PDB file of N, CA and C in Angstrom:
ATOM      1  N   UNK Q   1     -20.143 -11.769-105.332  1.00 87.00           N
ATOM      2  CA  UNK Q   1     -18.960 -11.415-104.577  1.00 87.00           C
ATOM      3  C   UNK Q   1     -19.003  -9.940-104.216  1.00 87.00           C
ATOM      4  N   UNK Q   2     -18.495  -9.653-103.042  1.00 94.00           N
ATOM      5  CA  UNK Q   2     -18.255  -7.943-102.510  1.00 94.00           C
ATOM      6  C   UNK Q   2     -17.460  -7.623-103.531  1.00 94.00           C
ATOM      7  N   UNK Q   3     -17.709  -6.016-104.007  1.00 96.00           N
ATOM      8  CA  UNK Q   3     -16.832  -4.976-104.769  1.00 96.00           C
ATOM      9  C   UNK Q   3     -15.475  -4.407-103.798  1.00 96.00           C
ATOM     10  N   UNK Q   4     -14.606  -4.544-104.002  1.00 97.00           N
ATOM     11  CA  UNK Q   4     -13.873  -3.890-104.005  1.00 97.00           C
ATOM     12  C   UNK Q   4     -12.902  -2.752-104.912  1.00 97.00           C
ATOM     13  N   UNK Q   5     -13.435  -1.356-104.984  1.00 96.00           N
ATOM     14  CA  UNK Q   5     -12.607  -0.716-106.537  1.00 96.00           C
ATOM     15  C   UNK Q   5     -12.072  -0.291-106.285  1.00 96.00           C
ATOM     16  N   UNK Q   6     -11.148   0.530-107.136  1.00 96.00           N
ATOM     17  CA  UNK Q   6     -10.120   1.620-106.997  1.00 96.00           C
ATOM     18  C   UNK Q   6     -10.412   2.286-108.233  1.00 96.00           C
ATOM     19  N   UNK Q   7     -11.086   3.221-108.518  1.00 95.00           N
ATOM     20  CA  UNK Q   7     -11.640   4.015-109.734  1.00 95.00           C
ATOM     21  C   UNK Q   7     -11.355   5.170-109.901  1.00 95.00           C
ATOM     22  N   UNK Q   8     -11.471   6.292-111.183  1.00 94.00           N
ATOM     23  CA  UNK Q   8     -10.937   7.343-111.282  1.00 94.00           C
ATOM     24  C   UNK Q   8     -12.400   8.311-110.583  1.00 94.00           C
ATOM     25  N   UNK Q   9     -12.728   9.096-110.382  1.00 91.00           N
ATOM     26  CA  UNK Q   9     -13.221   9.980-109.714  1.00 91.00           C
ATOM     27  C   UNK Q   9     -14.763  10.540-110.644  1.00 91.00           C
ATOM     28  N   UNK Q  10     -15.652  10.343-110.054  1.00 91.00           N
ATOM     29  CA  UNK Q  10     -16.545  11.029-111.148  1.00 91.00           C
ATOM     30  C   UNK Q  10     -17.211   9.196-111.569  1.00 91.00           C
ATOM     31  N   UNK Q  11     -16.540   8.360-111.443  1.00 93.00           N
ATOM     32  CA  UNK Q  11     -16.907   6.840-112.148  1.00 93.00           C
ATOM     33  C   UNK Q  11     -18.139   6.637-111.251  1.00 93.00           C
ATOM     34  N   UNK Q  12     -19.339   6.048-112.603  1.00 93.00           N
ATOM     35  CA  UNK Q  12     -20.627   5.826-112.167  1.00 93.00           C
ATOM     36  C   UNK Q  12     -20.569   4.711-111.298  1.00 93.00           C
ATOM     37  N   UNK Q  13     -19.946   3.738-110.960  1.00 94.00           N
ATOM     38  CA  UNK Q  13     -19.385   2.644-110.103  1.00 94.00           C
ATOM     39  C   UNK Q  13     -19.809   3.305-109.052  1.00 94.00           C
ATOM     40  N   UNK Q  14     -19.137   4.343-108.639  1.00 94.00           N
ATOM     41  CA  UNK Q  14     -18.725   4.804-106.928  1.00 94.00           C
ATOM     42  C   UNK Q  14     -20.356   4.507-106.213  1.00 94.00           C
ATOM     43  N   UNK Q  15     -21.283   5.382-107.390  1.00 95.00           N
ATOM     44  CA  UNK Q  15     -22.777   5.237-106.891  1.00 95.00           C
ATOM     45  C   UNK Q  15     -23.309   3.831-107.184  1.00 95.00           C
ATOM     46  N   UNK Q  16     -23.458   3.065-107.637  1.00 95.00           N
ATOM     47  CA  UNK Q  16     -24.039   2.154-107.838  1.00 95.00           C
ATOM     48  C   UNK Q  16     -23.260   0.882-106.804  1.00 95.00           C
ATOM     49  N   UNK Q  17     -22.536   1.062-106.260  1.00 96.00           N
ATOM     50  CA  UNK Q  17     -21.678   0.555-105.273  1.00 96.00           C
ATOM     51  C   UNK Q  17     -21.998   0.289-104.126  1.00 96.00           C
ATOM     52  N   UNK Q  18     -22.418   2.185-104.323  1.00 95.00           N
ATOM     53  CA  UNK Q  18     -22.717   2.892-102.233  1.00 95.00           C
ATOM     54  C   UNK Q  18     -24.149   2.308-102.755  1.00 95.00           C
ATOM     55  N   UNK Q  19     -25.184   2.646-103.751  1.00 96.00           N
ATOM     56  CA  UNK Q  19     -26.303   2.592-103.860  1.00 96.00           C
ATOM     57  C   UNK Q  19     -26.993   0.908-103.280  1.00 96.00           C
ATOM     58  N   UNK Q  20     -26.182   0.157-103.881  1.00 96.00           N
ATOM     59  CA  UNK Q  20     -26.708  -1.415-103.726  1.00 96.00           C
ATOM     60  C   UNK Q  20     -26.093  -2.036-102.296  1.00 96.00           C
ATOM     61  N   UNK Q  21     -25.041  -1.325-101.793  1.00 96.00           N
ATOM     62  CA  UNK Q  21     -24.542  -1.489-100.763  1.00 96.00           C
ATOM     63  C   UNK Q  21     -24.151  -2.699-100.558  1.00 96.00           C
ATOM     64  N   UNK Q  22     -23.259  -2.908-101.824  1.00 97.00           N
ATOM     65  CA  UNK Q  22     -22.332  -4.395-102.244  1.00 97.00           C
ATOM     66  C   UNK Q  22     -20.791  -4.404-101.962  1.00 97.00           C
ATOM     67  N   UNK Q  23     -20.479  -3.299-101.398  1.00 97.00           N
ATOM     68  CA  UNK Q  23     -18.649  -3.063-101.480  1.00 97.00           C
ATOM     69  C   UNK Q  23     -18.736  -1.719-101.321  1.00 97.00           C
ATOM     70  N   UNK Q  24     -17.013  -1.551-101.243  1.00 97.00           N
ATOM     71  CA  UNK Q  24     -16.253  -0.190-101.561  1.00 97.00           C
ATOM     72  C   UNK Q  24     -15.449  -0.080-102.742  1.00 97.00           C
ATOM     73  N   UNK Q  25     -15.587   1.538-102.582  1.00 96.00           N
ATOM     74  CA  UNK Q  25     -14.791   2.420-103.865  1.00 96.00           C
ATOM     75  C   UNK Q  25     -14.044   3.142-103.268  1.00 96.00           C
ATOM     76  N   UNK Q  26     -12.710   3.122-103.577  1.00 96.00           N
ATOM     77  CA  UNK Q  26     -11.997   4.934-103.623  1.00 96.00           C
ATOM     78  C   UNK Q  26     -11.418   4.686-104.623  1.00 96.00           C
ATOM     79  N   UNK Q  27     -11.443   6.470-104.837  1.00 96.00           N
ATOM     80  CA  UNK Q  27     -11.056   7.517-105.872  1.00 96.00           C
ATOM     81  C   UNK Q  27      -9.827   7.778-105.977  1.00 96.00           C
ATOM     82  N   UNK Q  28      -8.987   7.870-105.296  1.00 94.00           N
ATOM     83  CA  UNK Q  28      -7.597   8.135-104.877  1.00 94.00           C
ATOM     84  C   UNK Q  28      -6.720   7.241-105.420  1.00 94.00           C
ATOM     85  N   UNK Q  29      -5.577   7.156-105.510  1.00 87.00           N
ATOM     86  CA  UNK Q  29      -4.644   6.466-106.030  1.00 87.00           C
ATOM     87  C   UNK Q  29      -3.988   5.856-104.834  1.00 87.00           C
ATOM     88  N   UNK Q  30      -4.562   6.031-103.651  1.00 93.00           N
ATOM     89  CA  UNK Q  30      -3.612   5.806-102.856  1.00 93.00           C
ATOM     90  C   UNK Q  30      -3.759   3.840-102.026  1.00 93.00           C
ATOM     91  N   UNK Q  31      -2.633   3.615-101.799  1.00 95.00           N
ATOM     92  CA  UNK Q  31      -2.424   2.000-101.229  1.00 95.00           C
ATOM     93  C   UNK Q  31      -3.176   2.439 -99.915  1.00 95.00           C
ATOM     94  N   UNK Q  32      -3.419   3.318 -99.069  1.00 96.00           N
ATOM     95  CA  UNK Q  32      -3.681   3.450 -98.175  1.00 96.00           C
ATOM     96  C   UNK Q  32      -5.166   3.470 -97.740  1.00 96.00           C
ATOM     97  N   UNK Q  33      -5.755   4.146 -98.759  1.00 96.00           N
ATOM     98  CA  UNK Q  33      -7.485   4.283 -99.025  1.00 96.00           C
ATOM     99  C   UNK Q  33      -7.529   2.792 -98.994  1.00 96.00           C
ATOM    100  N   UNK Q  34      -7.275   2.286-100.404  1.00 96.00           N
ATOM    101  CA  UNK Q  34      -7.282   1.083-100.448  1.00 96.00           C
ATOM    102  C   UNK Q  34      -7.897  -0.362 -99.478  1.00 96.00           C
ATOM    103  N   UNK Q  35      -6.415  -0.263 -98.891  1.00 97.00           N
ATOM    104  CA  UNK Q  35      -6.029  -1.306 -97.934  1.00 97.00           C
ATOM    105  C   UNK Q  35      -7.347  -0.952 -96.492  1.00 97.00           C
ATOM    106  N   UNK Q  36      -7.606   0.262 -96.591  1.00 97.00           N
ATOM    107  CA  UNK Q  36      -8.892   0.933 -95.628  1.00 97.00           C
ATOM    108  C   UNK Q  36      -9.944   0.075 -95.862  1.00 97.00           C
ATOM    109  N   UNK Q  37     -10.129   0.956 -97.504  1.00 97.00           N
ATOM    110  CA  UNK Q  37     -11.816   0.340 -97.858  1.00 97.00           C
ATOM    111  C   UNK Q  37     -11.694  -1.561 -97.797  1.00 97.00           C
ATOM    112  N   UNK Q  38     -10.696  -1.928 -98.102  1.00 97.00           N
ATOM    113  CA  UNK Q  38     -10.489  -3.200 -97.787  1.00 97.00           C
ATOM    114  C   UNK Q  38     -10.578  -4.218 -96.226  1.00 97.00           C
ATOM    115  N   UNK Q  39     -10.386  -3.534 -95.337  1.00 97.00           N
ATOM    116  CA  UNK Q  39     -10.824  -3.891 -93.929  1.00 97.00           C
ATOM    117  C   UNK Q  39     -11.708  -3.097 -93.558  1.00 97.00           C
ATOM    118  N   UNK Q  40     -12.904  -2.468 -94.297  1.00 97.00           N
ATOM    119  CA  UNK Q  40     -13.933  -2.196 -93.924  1.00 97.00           C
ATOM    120  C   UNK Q  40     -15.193  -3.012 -94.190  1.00 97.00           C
ATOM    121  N   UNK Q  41     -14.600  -3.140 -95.940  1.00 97.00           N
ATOM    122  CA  UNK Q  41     -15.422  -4.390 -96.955  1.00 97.00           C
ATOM    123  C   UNK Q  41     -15.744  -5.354 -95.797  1.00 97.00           C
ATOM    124  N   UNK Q  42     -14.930  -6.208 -95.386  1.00 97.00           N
ATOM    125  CA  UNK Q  42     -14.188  -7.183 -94.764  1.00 97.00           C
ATOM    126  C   UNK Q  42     -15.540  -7.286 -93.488  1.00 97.00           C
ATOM    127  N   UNK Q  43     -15.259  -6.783 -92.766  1.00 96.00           N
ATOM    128  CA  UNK Q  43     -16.507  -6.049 -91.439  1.00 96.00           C
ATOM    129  C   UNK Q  43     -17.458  -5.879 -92.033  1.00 96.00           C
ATOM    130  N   UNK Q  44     -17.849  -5.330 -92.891  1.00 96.00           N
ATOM    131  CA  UNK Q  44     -19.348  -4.924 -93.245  1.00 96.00           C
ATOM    132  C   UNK Q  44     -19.726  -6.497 -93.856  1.00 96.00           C
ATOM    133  N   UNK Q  45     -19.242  -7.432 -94.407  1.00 95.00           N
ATOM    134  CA  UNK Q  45     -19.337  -8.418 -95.082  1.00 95.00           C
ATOM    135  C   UNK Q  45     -19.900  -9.583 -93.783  1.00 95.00           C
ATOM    136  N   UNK Q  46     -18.889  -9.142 -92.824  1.00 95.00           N
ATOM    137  CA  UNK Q  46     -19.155 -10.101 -91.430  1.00 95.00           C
ATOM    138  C   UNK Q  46     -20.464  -9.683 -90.835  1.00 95.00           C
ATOM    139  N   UNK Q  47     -20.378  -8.878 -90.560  1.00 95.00           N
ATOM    140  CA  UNK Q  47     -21.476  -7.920 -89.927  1.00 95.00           C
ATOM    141  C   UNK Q  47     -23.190  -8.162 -90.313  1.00 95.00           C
ATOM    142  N   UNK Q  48     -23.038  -7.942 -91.795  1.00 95.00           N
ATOM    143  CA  UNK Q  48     -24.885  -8.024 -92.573  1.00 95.00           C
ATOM    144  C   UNK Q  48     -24.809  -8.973 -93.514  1.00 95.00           C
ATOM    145  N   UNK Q  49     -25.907  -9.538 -92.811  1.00 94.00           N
ATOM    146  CA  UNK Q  49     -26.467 -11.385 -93.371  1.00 94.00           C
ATOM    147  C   UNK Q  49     -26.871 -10.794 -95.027  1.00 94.00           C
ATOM    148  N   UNK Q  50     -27.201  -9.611 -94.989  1.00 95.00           N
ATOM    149  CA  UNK Q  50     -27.822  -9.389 -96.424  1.00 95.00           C
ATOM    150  C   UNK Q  50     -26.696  -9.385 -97.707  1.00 95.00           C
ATOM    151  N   UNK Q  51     -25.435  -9.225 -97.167  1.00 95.00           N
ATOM    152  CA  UNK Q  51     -24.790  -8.449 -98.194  1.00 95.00           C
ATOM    153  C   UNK Q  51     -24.694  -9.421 -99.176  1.00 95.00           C
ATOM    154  N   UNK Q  52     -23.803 -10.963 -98.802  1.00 94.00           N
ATOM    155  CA  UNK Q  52     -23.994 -11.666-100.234  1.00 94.00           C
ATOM    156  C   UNK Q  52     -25.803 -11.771-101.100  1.00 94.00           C
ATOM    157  N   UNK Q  53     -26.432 -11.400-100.238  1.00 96.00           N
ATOM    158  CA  UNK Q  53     -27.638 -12.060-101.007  1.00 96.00           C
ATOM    159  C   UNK Q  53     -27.462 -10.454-101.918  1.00 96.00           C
ATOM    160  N   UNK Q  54     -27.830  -9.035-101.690  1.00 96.00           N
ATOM    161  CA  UNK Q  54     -27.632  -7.891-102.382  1.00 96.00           C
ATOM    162  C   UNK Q  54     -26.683  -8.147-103.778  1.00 96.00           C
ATOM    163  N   UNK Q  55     -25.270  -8.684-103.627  1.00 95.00           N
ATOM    164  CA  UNK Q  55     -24.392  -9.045-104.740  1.00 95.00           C
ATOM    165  C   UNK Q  55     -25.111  -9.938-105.420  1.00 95.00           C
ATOM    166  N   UNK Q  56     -25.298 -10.918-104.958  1.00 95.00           N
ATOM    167  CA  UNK Q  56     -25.532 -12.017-105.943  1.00 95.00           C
ATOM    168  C   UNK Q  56     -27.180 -11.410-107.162  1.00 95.00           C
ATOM    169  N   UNK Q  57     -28.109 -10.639-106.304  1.00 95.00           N
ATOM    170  CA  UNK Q  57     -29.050  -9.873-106.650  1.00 95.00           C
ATOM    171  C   UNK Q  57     -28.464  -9.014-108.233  1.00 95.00           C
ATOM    172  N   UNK Q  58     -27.490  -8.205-107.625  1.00 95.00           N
ATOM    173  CA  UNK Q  58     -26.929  -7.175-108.703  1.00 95.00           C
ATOM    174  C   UNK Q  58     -26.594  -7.871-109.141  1.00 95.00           C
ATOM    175  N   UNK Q  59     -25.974  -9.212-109.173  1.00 93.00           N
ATOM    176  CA  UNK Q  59     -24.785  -9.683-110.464  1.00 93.00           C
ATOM    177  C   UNK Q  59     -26.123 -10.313-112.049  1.00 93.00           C
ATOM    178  N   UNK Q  60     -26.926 -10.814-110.774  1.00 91.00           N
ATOM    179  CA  UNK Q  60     -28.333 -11.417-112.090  1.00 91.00           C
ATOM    180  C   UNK Q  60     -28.914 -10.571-112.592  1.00 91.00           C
ATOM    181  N   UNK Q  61     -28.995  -9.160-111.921  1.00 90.00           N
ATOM    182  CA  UNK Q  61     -29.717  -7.908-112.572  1.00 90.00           C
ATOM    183  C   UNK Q  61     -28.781  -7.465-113.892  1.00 90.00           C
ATOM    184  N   UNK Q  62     -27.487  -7.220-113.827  1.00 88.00           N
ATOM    185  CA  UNK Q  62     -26.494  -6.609-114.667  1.00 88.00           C
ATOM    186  C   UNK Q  62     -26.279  -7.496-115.212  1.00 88.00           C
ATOM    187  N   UNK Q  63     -25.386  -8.386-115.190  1.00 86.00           N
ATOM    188  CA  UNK Q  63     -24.551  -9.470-116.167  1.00 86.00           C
ATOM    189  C   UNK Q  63     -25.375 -10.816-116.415  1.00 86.00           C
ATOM    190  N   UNK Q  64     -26.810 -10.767-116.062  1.00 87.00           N
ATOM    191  CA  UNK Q  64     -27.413 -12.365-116.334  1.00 87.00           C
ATOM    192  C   UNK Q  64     -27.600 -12.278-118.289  1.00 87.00           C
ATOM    193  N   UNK Q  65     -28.100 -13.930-118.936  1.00 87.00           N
ATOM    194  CA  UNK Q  65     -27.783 -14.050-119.832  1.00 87.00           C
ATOM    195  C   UNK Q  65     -28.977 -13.184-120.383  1.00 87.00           C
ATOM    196  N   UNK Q  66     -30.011 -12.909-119.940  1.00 87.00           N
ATOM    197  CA  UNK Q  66     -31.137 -12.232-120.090  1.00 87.00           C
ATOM    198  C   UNK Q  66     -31.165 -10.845-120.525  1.00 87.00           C
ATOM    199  N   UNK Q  67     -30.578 -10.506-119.398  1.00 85.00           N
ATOM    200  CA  UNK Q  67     -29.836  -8.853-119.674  1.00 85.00           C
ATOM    201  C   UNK Q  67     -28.861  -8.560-120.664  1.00 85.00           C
ATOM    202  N   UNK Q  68     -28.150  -9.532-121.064  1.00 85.00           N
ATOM    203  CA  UNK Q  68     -27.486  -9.355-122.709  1.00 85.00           C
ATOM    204  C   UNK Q  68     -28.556  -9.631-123.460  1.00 85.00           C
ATOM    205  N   UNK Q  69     -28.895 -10.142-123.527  1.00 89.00           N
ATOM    206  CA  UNK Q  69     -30.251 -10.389-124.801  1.00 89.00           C
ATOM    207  C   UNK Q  69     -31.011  -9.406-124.899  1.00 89.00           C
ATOM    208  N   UNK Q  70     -31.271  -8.731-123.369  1.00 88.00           N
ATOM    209  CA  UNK Q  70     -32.079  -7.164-123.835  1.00 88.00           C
ATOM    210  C   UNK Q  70     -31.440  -6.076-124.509  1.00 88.00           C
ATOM    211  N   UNK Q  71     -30.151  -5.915-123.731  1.00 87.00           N
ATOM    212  CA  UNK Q  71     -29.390  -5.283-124.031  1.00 87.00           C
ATOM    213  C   UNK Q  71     -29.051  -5.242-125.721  1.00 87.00           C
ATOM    214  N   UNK Q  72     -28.866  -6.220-126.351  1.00 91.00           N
ATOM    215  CA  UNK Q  72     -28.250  -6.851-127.646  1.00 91.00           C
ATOM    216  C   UNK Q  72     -30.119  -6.680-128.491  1.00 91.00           C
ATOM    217  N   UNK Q  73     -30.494  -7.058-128.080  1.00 92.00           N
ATOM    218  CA  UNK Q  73     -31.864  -6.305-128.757  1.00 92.00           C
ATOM    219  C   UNK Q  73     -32.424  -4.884-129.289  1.00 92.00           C
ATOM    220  N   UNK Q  74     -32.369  -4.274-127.356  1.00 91.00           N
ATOM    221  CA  UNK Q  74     -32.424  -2.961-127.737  1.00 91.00           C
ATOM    222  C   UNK Q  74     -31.783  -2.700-128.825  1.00 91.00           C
ATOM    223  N   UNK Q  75     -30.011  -2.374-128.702  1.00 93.00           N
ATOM    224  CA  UNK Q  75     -29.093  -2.276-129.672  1.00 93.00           C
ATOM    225  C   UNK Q  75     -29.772  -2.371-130.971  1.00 93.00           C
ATOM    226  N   UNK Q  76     -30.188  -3.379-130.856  1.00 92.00           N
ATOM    227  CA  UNK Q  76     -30.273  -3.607-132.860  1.00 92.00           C
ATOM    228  C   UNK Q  76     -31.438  -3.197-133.194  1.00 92.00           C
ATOM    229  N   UNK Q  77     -32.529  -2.461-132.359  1.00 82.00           N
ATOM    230  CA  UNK Q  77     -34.033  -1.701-132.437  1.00 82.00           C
ATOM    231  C   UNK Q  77     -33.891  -0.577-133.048  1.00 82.00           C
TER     232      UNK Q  77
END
């Protein structure tokens, strides 16, 4: 699925976001950023055939069951 965040400022999210080019972030508190990065998401989503394939990419890289098991390994090394 596309990212959509609203994060505090400085959050490693913002880059790994812009980096994989899966969604938007703002920093701001504001409904207005927001509701922006939200009809931009929206267009960029319509626009490039790649983007679900990029998400679905990151979601098996980060959260697959694999990557806890490394993760949960390392840990206990």
């Amino acid at each position: 699925m596309p990212v959509l965040a609203s994060v505090n400022a400085g959050n490693d999210l913002v880059g790994l976001i812009e980096q994989e080019r899966v969604g938007r972030a703002v920093t701001d508190a504001s409904a207005e950023s927001l509701a922006r990065a939200a009809l931009e998401l929206v267009d960029a989503v319509s626009a490039d055939d790649g983007f679900a394939e990029r998400c679905r990419g990151l979601s098996a890289r980060l959260f697959s069951a694999e990557t806890a098991v490394r993760q949960i390994v390392a840990a206990l090394a």
